[in-house]
Amino acid sequence: MSQFEPTIVAFVCNWCTYTAADLAGTSRMIQPSNVKLIRMMCTGMVDPKYIIRALLSGADAVLVSGCHPGDCHYINGNYKARRRVKLLQEMLAQFGIDQRRLKLTWIGASEGNDFARTVAELVEEIRALGPSEARAVPAL
Amino acid sequence: MPNRIGVYVCHCGTNIAGKVDSQGVAEFASSLPGVVVSRDYKFMCSDPGQDMIIEDIKNHGVNRVVVASCSPRLHEKTFQKACARAGLNPFHFQMTCIREHVSWVTRDPVEATRKAKHLVAAAVARVHWHEDLYSRKERVHPDVMVVGGGIAGIQAALDVARSGHRVHLVERAPSIGGHMAQFDKTFPTLDCAACISTPKMVAVAQDPNIHLLTWSEVTKVEGFVGNYTVTVHKKPRYVDEERCTGCGMCLEKCPTKVVSEFEEGLTTRRAIYRNSPQSVPSFPVIDPDHCRTLTGKKCGACQKICPSGAIDYEQTAQDFELEVGSIILATGFDTLDPTPMAQYGYGRYPEVYTSLQFERMNNAVGPTGGRILMKNGQPPQSVAILHCIGSRDVNYHEYCSRVCCMYALKYDHLIKDKVGHKAKVYNFYIDLRCFGKGYEEFLRRVQEEDVTFIRGRPAEVVQEDGKLVVVAEDTLSATPVRVPVDMVVLCTAMQPRADAGETARVFGISQGQDGFFLEEHPKLGPVSTATDGIFLAGTCQAPRDIPDAVAHASGAAAQALAMAARGTVEISPTVSSIDPDICTGCRACVGLCAYSAIEFDARRGVAVVNEAMCKGCGSCAGHCPSGAARVRHFNGRQVFAELEGLLDALPPAPAAQTQASPETPAAKA
Amino acid sequence: MATIARIDIGEGGPVRAVQGFLKTLLASGGVDAVLTPAHLAPGGTVMPVLINDPKALDRADPLSPAFPLNAARLVSRLTRGSTSGRHVAAVLRPCEIRAFIELVKLNQGGLDNVLLVGVDCPGAMTNADFRAFGLEGDPLERSAEFLHAAARGEARPGGQALAGACRVCEHPAPDGADIILGLHGADLDQAIPVLGNTARGEGVLARLGLPDAPGAPGRREAVEALTARRSAARDAMFEATRERTASLAGLAEYLSGCVNCYNCRVACPVCYCKECVFLTDVFDYKPDQYLGWAHKRGAVKLPTDTVFFHLTRLAHMSTACVGCGQCSNACPNDVPVMELFRTVAERTQRAFGYQPGRSPDEAPPMTVFREDEFSEMTGEAH
């Protein structure tokens, strides 16, 4: 198969989405292997420069995923993350980086199925979008 | 010294190795920069697996450890402890998950193995930058504070005091007892509220370990788990507590009458008052807004009559600090004011009562001496009880207040009991929720007392020919009904205290969507909060009936005692720090911190993290443009390294240089 | 704007008239010093000078088209922390005031001890163009000439083009100032209207004993016309910049002259970090790292992190960008930094409904959040 296999980096919070990913695992929910998780304690600690770096380094998409509104283990880290992702989406769109390449989701600890579905859909979406332009640009 | 990394790839029996070529992953890892040992093994978490790591740390000079196995949420601690046993700082360890996130969810073994390699490469790249971190131990002050002296606060205070620990019980009203002191009978057993709560109130007053502070409020909380400094504001009572004997003579002489809050506005009290003769403490308090002397008029009646000279118009407020290790919040609830729901006529029709007013009417020391009477002094011949007023109503509170069904049934019974069996009682309900111990049985009993149940939320209450008429739809038969009655009782919702937001701010906790205080976890942490050392008891967390409030309070007491008994708390080192050389003092982090853990040092012009209060969420670090704020164990270098490791193309796999473990000979493949 | 006074322009021309006003301000405005652009003899260079001696105000020239730096950071230095009760009047361009208000929000300065004197801004020149403009003749006359030419709407007032940032600046009036010198629409041979724009400004103005003016005739129309003209130029600039940077390759090409000197961030008034994160150890790579990148990508441009730097700086400060153009002014390789930042800032500021420098009470977007916002990002219905 020569279809394009995107590389997707996911910054996920320990308490909700990472736990959901674990649950998807224990529930044996088959997923494409393109999404790789970086475990953070909270989406509120995801510095915008991590996301920019990931995209410049050739990640075809970045997923930021944390707890649902009101459920944040740290009260409101997810709301701060949402503003930062919003800011980046606005910025990056200027440079032809499709907004779908930076996705924010809320996936609660019990939502293993949502995690698996999100991964599958995201991979599908990015496959259709094609490789990130950053792969071909020699500048970081 | 360059890092010497050991990588350990687990098979987890066949859980991992059934899909991922664990040995191949270990071989790949051996080629990564800094890796000196790379092994695979059937069960890394087993004793021999852990011993393998310990051996390598001791004998191969391994100073960084990566384990690729199950989720770190399962076994991170296990391996950190193994590292510590070998003398390695436990934070020189990184775990990556190749079971839940790889072998169990990937169909193709080649793909799974490739993903596992990426994850291991990322962990190896990251562990290079791990730093020595040390947990801190902090002493726990043995005293406990309980805020709120309702039944939950009383229970918590008594439980803590019984263990021998000292308790400061702070109550803002003149006496303790809370809402329960207003009730008459309690469901489903119908024992009198006073009979069961008064002995507890007295026990509080008499317990040498309980420091009771009534007419007092907490205004400031500083410090952190185990070491809180609480500022208490004690309002002037104008009655010298040392001298007052509680004889009550002053109460009769006072010439000023004021609408009584305790009696829910059904009658009056004096300007010097106490809620009831059973009040604890029994000293009265002077209401400065209505006392003639304190408002500058001529009076002094109470001072003249007081035989012990206890009246002191000069008394002033006091502020003092108390040191405690933990705090139990038992600040209770308010009831919804139904006045704005004009359709029910409360405040307009004299015979429309709230449930708390009806409680007072039934109370033997209440305004009617316990008799159910209309304003004209006659008992009602028909009563409508409207459930769910403001509860289960998207316009007010979506939640169920949990107690109304049961006390409505209690009212049904009391009306039949006190007015006589011929009295008609109509319940307008949505559902009857009788889920507690003995509750369903109580419903059965009341149903047999010839009470009418109409399923439907009334549209309005109108007055026609001197009678109240409840207009509703009986949704079971889909017929409109108009029920004339003498009296209407509104089962008003329990809601968060009007000043719950302010309380949350003072204690550094948060409120849920409904406004009640937010527990740490809705199921597994209903007592603790996200702020260590602050616990919740009773209805400040959610609507509760008495048995549940008492149980919750005992839970809070147990949590507080567990901390006090241990005497120390461990403070995680994975918290934020702010580099004062880089910090510009913009204070953005101060505002972003949900835990008030960052203070601005005005002298140095920089922000400073209080490590004991910091939870390590990184809201500060995620923003700080200069990178002055960092979360330990999640700093920029570590995350960038992990990212690079994930994204780097796989270097060509070297020839087998793996030091295979004895159980898995390299020749296996 | 209740109080309007006037500064009569006499023989000496508008600059002398403004100097006279500043002397009055220093004498009876309750300020201990005046920060104003002034000529540094010899050579015609103009820099902000903090003046205590009225005689030194003879060199002051807030009307000069020189704009060597955005003085917001200087004002922040003069107002950060205790000033022992002493007050400063700062004579500033609109973009300097807006940048200063952003700095105040970030606790880098305070409004308590400063009187903001804003000058209606016709625009300024780049450092290079100003050197070409200002070296000959009486500098004060040159400033007046420039002003007259600008007021006539000449494209190259004084023979030089305005700086790119000024040509697209839609904020020619210092709306956040306490006192405004209303040059726009004024008859520069007669008088300059002085407007009390805040309670404090009015209070100070009342003490100065200046002659009253009936108003500032023509000012509103002049500001509107200028704003409209520049907004159109700005939109054209946005369009052109968007086109050039519509792809990552385009952006890399756009920034290809960048040598990581970080002059743009040093010149930027709202880049308030003491030390840029790009100078910290996070970006201190080992040789392996560079070789790894080259290996992985086939080629990697050195120095690295140029695109990364600009994108991160955009994330940090684009919402606070006031468009003063000092970044471009400072770039040794003529990278059109201002155009890029303003174009992106337009998007990010709009996304958060934020206008930098509008009010000290508006929190910077990234320092606050609301629970009920942007729910469409995660696909939730509201």
Coordinates of C-alpha atoms in Angstrom, one line a residue, chain C residues 35-380:
Chain C
L35 CA 10.3 63.1 28.3
T36 CA 10.4 64.3 24.7
P37 CA 12.2 63.7 21.5
A38 CA 14.9 66.2 21.3
H39 CA 17.8 67.0 18.9
L40 CA 21.1 65.8 20.2
A41 CA 23.6 68.3 18.9
P42 CA 25.4 68.0 16.7
G43 CA 24.3 65.8 13.8
G44 CA 20.6 66.1 13.8
T45 CA 19.8 62.9 15.5
V46 CA 16.7 62.9 17.6
M47 CA 16.3 60.8 20.6
P48 CA 14.0 60.8 23.7
V49 CA 15.5 63.0 26.4
L50 CA 14.3 63.3 29.9
I51 CA 14.4 67.1 30.5
N52 CA 14.3 68.8 33.9
D53 CA 16.0 72.1 32.9
P54 CA 13.6 74.4 30.9
K55 CA 16.5 75.6 28.8
A56 CA 17.1 72.1 27.5
L57 CA 13.6 72.2 26.1
D58 CA 14.9 74.5 23.4
R59 CA 16.2 71.3 21.8
A60 CA 12.9 69.4 22.1
D61 CA 11.2 68.5 18.9
P62 CA 8.2 66.2 19.1
L63 CA 7.2 67.1 15.6
S64 CA 10.3 65.7 14.0
P65 CA 9.7 62.8 11.6
A66 CA 12.5 60.9 13.4
F67 CA 11.3 57.7 15.1
P68 CA 14.5 55.9 16.3
L69 CA 12.7 53.8 18.8
N70 CA 9.3 53.2 20.4
A71 CA 9.6 55.1 23.7
A72 CA 6.9 53.0 25.4
R73 CA 9.6 50.9 27.0
L74 CA 11.4 54.0 28.3
V75 CA 8.2 55.3 29.8
S76 CA 7.7 51.9 31.4
R77 CA 11.1 52.3 33.0
L78 CA 10.2 55.7 34.3
T79 CA 7.0 54.5 35.8
R80 CA 7.7 51.0 37.1
G81 CA 7.7 50.9 40.8
S82 CA 8.1 53.9 43.1
T83 CA 8.8 57.4 41.7
S84 CA 8.8 59.0 45.2
G85 CA 5.7 61.0 44.2
R86 CA 7.4 62.6 41.2
H87 CA 5.6 62.9 38.0
V88 CA 6.8 62.9 34.4
A89 CA 5.1 64.2 31.3
A90 CA 5.9 62.0 28.3
V91 CA 5.4 63.4 24.8
L92 CA 4.6 60.4 22.6
R93 CA 3.2 59.2 19.3
P94 CA -0.1 57.3 19.3
C95 CA 1.7 54.0 18.8
E96 CA 4.0 54.7 21.7
I97 CA 1.0 55.4 23.9
R98 CA -0.8 52.2 22.8
A99 CA 2.3 50.2 23.4
F100 CA 2.8 51.7 26.8
I101 CA -0.8 50.8 27.8
E102 CA 0.0 47.2 26.8
L103 CA 3.1 47.3 29.0
V104 CA 1.0 48.7 31.9
K105 CA -1.3 45.7 31.6
L106 CA 1.8 43.5 32.0
N107 CA 2.9 45.3 35.1
Q108 CA 5.9 46.8 33.3
G109 CA 4.9 50.4 34.0
G110 CA 2.2 52.5 35.7
L111 CA -0.1 55.3 34.7
D112 CA -0.1 56.9 38.1
N113 CA 2.9 59.1 37.8
V114 CA 2.9 59.9 34.1
L115 CA 1.0 62.5 32.1
L116 CA 0.7 61.2 28.6
V117 CA 1.0 64.0 26.1
G118 CA 0.0 62.6 22.7
V119 CA 0.9 64.3 19.5
D120 CA -1.3 63.9 16.4
C121 CA 1.0 61.8 14.2
P122 CA 1.5 62.4 10.5
G123 CA 3.9 59.5 10.4
A124 CA 7.6 59.2 10.7
M125 CA 10.6 58.0 8.7
T126 CA 12.8 55.0 8.9
N127 CA 16.2 55.7 10.5
A128 CA 17.9 55.5 7.2
D129 CA 15.4 57.9 5.5
F130 CA 15.6 60.3 8.4
R131 CA 19.4 60.5 8.1
A132 CA 18.9 61.4 4.5
F133 CA 16.3 64.0 5.5
G134 CA 17.5 65.7 8.5
L135 CA 21.2 66.5 8.2
E136 CA 21.1 69.9 6.6
G137 CA 19.7 73.2 7.6
D138 CA 17.9 74.3 10.8
P139 CA 16.4 71.1 12.2
L140 CA 13.4 72.8 13.7
E141 CA 12.6 74.3 10.3
R142 CA 13.0 71.0 8.7
S143 CA 10.5 69.5 11.1
A144 CA 8.0 72.3 10.3
E145 CA 8.5 71.8 6.6
F146 CA 7.9 68.1 7.0
L147 CA 4.7 68.9 9.0
H148 CA 3.4 71.3 6.4
A149 CA 4.1 68.9 3.6
A150 CA 2.4 66.0 5.5
A151 CA -0.6 68.2 6.2
R152 CA -0.9 68.9 2.5
G153 CA -1.0 65.1 2.0
E154 CA 2.2 64.9 0.1
A155 CA 3.3 61.3 -0.4
R156 CA 7.0 62.1 0.3
P157 CA 6.8 64.9 2.9
G158 CA 10.2 66.5 3.2
G159 CA 11.4 64.5 0.2
Q160 CA 11.4 61.1 1.9
A161 CA 8.8 58.4 2.1
L162 CA 7.1 57.7 5.4
A163 CA 8.1 54.5 7.1
G164 CA 6.1 51.5 5.9
A165 CA 4.4 51.1 9.2
C166 CA 3.2 54.8 9.2
R167 CA 1.8 54.5 5.7
V168 CA -0.5 51.8 6.9
C169 CA -1.2 53.1 10.3
E170 CA -4.9 53.6 11.0
H171 CA -4.3 55.3 14.4
P172 CA -3.0 58.8 13.6
A173 CA -4.6 60.2 16.7
P174 CA -3.4 59.6 20.3
D175 CA -6.7 58.5 21.7
G176 CA -5.2 57.2 25.0
A177 CA -3.4 60.4 25.9
D178 CA -4.2 62.7 28.8
I179 CA -3.5 65.8 26.6
I180 CA -3.5 65.8 22.9
L181 CA -1.7 68.2 20.6
G182 CA -4.3 68.4 17.8
L183 CA -2.1 68.9 14.8
H184 CA -4.5 67.2 12.4
G185 CA -6.5 69.8 10.5
A186 CA -4.9 72.6 12.3
D187 CA -3.6 75.8 10.6
L188 CA 0.0 75.4 11.3
D189 CA 0.6 79.1 10.8
Q190 CA -1.9 80.0 13.5
A191 CA -2.3 77.8 16.5
I192 CA -2.2 74.2 17.6
P193 CA -5.4 73.1 19.5
V194 CA -4.6 71.4 22.9
L195 CA -7.2 68.9 24.0
G196 CA -7.8 67.7 27.6
N197 CA -8.6 64.1 26.9
T198 CA -8.9 62.7 30.4
A199 CA -9.9 64.2 33.7
R200 CA -6.3 64.4 34.6
G201 CA -5.4 66.0 31.3
E202 CA -8.1 68.6 31.8
G203 CA -7.0 69.3 35.3
V204 CA -3.4 69.9 34.2
L205 CA -4.6 72.0 31.2
A206 CA -6.7 74.2 33.5
R207 CA -3.6 75.0 35.5
L208 CA -1.5 76.1 32.5
G209 CA -3.3 79.3 31.7
L210 CA -3.3 78.7 28.0
P211 CA -5.7 80.8 25.9
D212 CA -9.0 79.0 25.2
A213 CA -9.8 77.7 21.7
P214 CA -13.3 77.4 20.3
G215 CA -12.5 73.8 19.3
A216 CA -10.3 72.0 16.9
P217 CA -11.9 72.9 13.6
G218 CA -11.3 70.4 10.9
R219 CA -9.5 67.9 13.1
R220 CA -12.1 65.2 13.1
E221 CA -12.4 65.4 9.4
A222 CA -8.7 65.3 8.9
V223 CA -8.3 62.3 11.2
E224 CA -11.1 60.5 9.4
A225 CA -9.7 61.2 6.0
L226 CA -6.2 60.1 7.1
T227 CA -7.5 57.0 8.7
A228 CA -9.5 56.1 5.7
R229 CA -6.5 56.6 3.4
R230 CA -4.2 54.6 5.6
S231 CA -6.7 51.8 6.2
A232 CA -7.0 51.3 2.5
A233 CA -3.2 51.2 2.2
R234 CA -3.1 48.8 5.2
D235 CA -5.6 46.5 3.6
A236 CA -3.6 46.4 0.4
M237 CA -0.5 45.6 2.5
F238 CA -2.4 42.8 4.2
E239 CA -3.4 41.4 0.9
A240 CA 0.1 41.5 -0.5
T241 CA 1.6 40.0 2.6
R242 CA -1.0 37.3 2.8
E243 CA -0.2 36.4 -0.7
R244 CA 3.6 36.2 -0.1
T245 CA 3.1 34.1 3.1
A246 CA 0.2 31.9 2.1
S247 CA 2.3 28.8 2.4
L248 CA 5.0 27.6 4.7
A249 CA 7.5 27.7 1.8
G250 CA 6.4 31.3 1.2
L251 CA 6.9 32.2 4.8
A252 CA 10.3 30.6 4.8
E253 CA 11.2 32.5 1.7
Y254 CA 9.8 35.7 3.3
L255 CA 12.0 35.2 6.3
S256 CA 15.0 33.9 4.5
G257 CA 17.1 36.9 5.2
C258 CA 16.7 36.4 9.0
V259 CA 20.0 35.8 10.8
N260 CA 18.5 35.3 14.3
C261 CA 19.9 38.7 15.4
Y262 CA 16.7 39.2 17.4
N263 CA 16.9 43.0 16.7
C264 CA 13.2 42.9 15.9
R265 CA 12.3 41.6 19.3
V266 CA 14.7 44.1 21.0
A267 CA 13.1 46.9 19.1
C268 CA 9.6 45.7 19.8
P269 CA 8.0 47.7 22.5
V270 CA 5.6 45.0 23.6
C271 CA 8.2 42.2 23.6
Y272 CA 8.7 42.7 27.3
C273 CA 10.7 39.6 28.3
K274 CA 13.9 40.3 30.1
E275 CA 15.5 37.4 28.3
C276 CA 14.0 35.9 25.1
V277 CA 13.2 32.2 25.5
F278 CA 15.2 31.6 22.3
L279 CA 18.3 32.7 24.2
T280 CA 17.8 30.1 27.0
D281 CA 19.3 26.7 27.2
V282 CA 16.2 25.1 25.6
F283 CA 17.6 26.2 22.3
D284 CA 21.2 25.4 23.0
Y285 CA 21.6 22.3 20.8
K286 CA 24.3 19.8 20.6
P287 CA 26.1 19.0 17.3
D288 CA 24.2 15.7 17.2
Q289 CA 21.0 17.6 17.0
Y290 CA 21.9 19.6 13.9
L291 CA 23.4 16.5 12.2
G292 CA 20.2 14.6 13.1
W293 CA 18.1 17.2 11.4
A294 CA 20.2 17.3 8.3
H295 CA 20.1 13.5 8.2
K296 CA 16.3 13.3 8.7
R297 CA 15.3 16.1 6.4
G298 CA 18.1 16.0 3.8
A299 CA 18.9 19.6 4.4
V300 CA 18.4 22.1 7.2
K301 CA 18.9 25.8 6.9
L302 CA 21.3 27.3 9.4
P303 CA 20.9 29.1 11.7
T304 CA 17.9 27.1 12.6
D305 CA 14.8 28.3 14.4
T306 CA 14.3 31.4 12.3
V307 CA 10.7 30.5 11.2
F308 CA 10.2 28.9 14.6
F309 CA 11.3 32.1 16.3
H310 CA 9.0 34.4 14.3
L311 CA 6.0 32.0 14.8
T312 CA 6.6 31.8 18.5
R313 CA 7.0 35.5 18.8
L314 CA 3.8 35.9 16.9
A315 CA 2.1 33.6 19.4
H316 CA 3.5 35.6 22.2
M317 CA 2.8 39.2 21.1
S318 CA 0.8 39.4 18.0
T319 CA -2.3 40.2 20.0
A320 CA -0.4 43.1 21.6
C321 CA 1.2 44.4 18.3
V322 CA 0.5 48.1 17.9
G323 CA 2.0 48.3 14.4
C324 CA 4.7 50.8 15.2
G325 CA 7.1 49.2 12.7
Q326 CA 10.2 49.4 14.9
C327 CA 10.9 45.7 14.1
S328 CA 11.3 46.5 10.4
N329 CA 13.3 49.6 11.3
A330 CA 15.7 47.5 13.3
C331 CA 16.2 44.6 10.9
P332 CA 19.6 44.7 9.3
N333 CA 18.5 42.6 6.4
D334 CA 15.3 44.4 5.5
V335 CA 13.0 41.5 6.3
P336 CA 9.6 43.1 6.2
V337 CA 8.8 42.1 9.8
M338 CA 6.1 44.7 10.4
E339 CA 4.0 43.6 7.5
L340 CA 4.1 40.0 8.6
F341 CA 3.3 40.8 12.2
R342 CA 0.5 43.2 11.4
T343 CA -1.1 40.9 9.0
V344 CA -1.1 38.0 11.5
A345 CA -2.0 40.4 14.3
E346 CA -5.1 41.5 12.4
R347 CA -6.3 37.9 12.6
T348 CA -5.4 37.1 16.1
Q349 CA -6.7 40.4 17.5
R350 CA -10.0 39.9 15.7
A351 CA -10.3 36.4 17.0
F352 CA -10.3 37.6 20.6
G353 CA -12.0 40.9 19.9
Y354 CA -9.0 42.7 21.3
Q355 CA -7.5 46.0 20.3
P356 CA -4.1 46.6 21.9
G357 CA -3.7 49.9 23.7
R358 CA -7.4 50.7 23.7
S359 CA -7.8 50.6 27.4
P360 CA -5.7 49.6 30.4
D361 CA -8.7 47.7 31.7
E362 CA -8.8 45.2 28.9
A363 CA -6.8 42.1 29.9
P364 CA -4.4 40.6 27.3
P365 CA -6.3 37.7 25.7
M366 CA -3.9 35.0 26.8
T367 CA -4.0 36.0 30.4
V368 CA -7.7 35.3 30.8
F369 CA -10.4 32.9 29.5
R370 CA -14.1 32.3 29.6
E371 CA -15.8 29.1 30.2
D372 CA -18.4 29.7 27.5
E373 CA -16.3 30.5 24.5
F374 CA -15.0 28.9 21.3
S375 CA -17.1 25.9 21.9
E376 CA -17.2 25.4 18.1
M377 CA -13.6 24.3 18.3
T378 CA -14.5 21.1 20.0
G379 CA -17.7 20.7 18.1
E380 CA -20.0 21.3 21.1

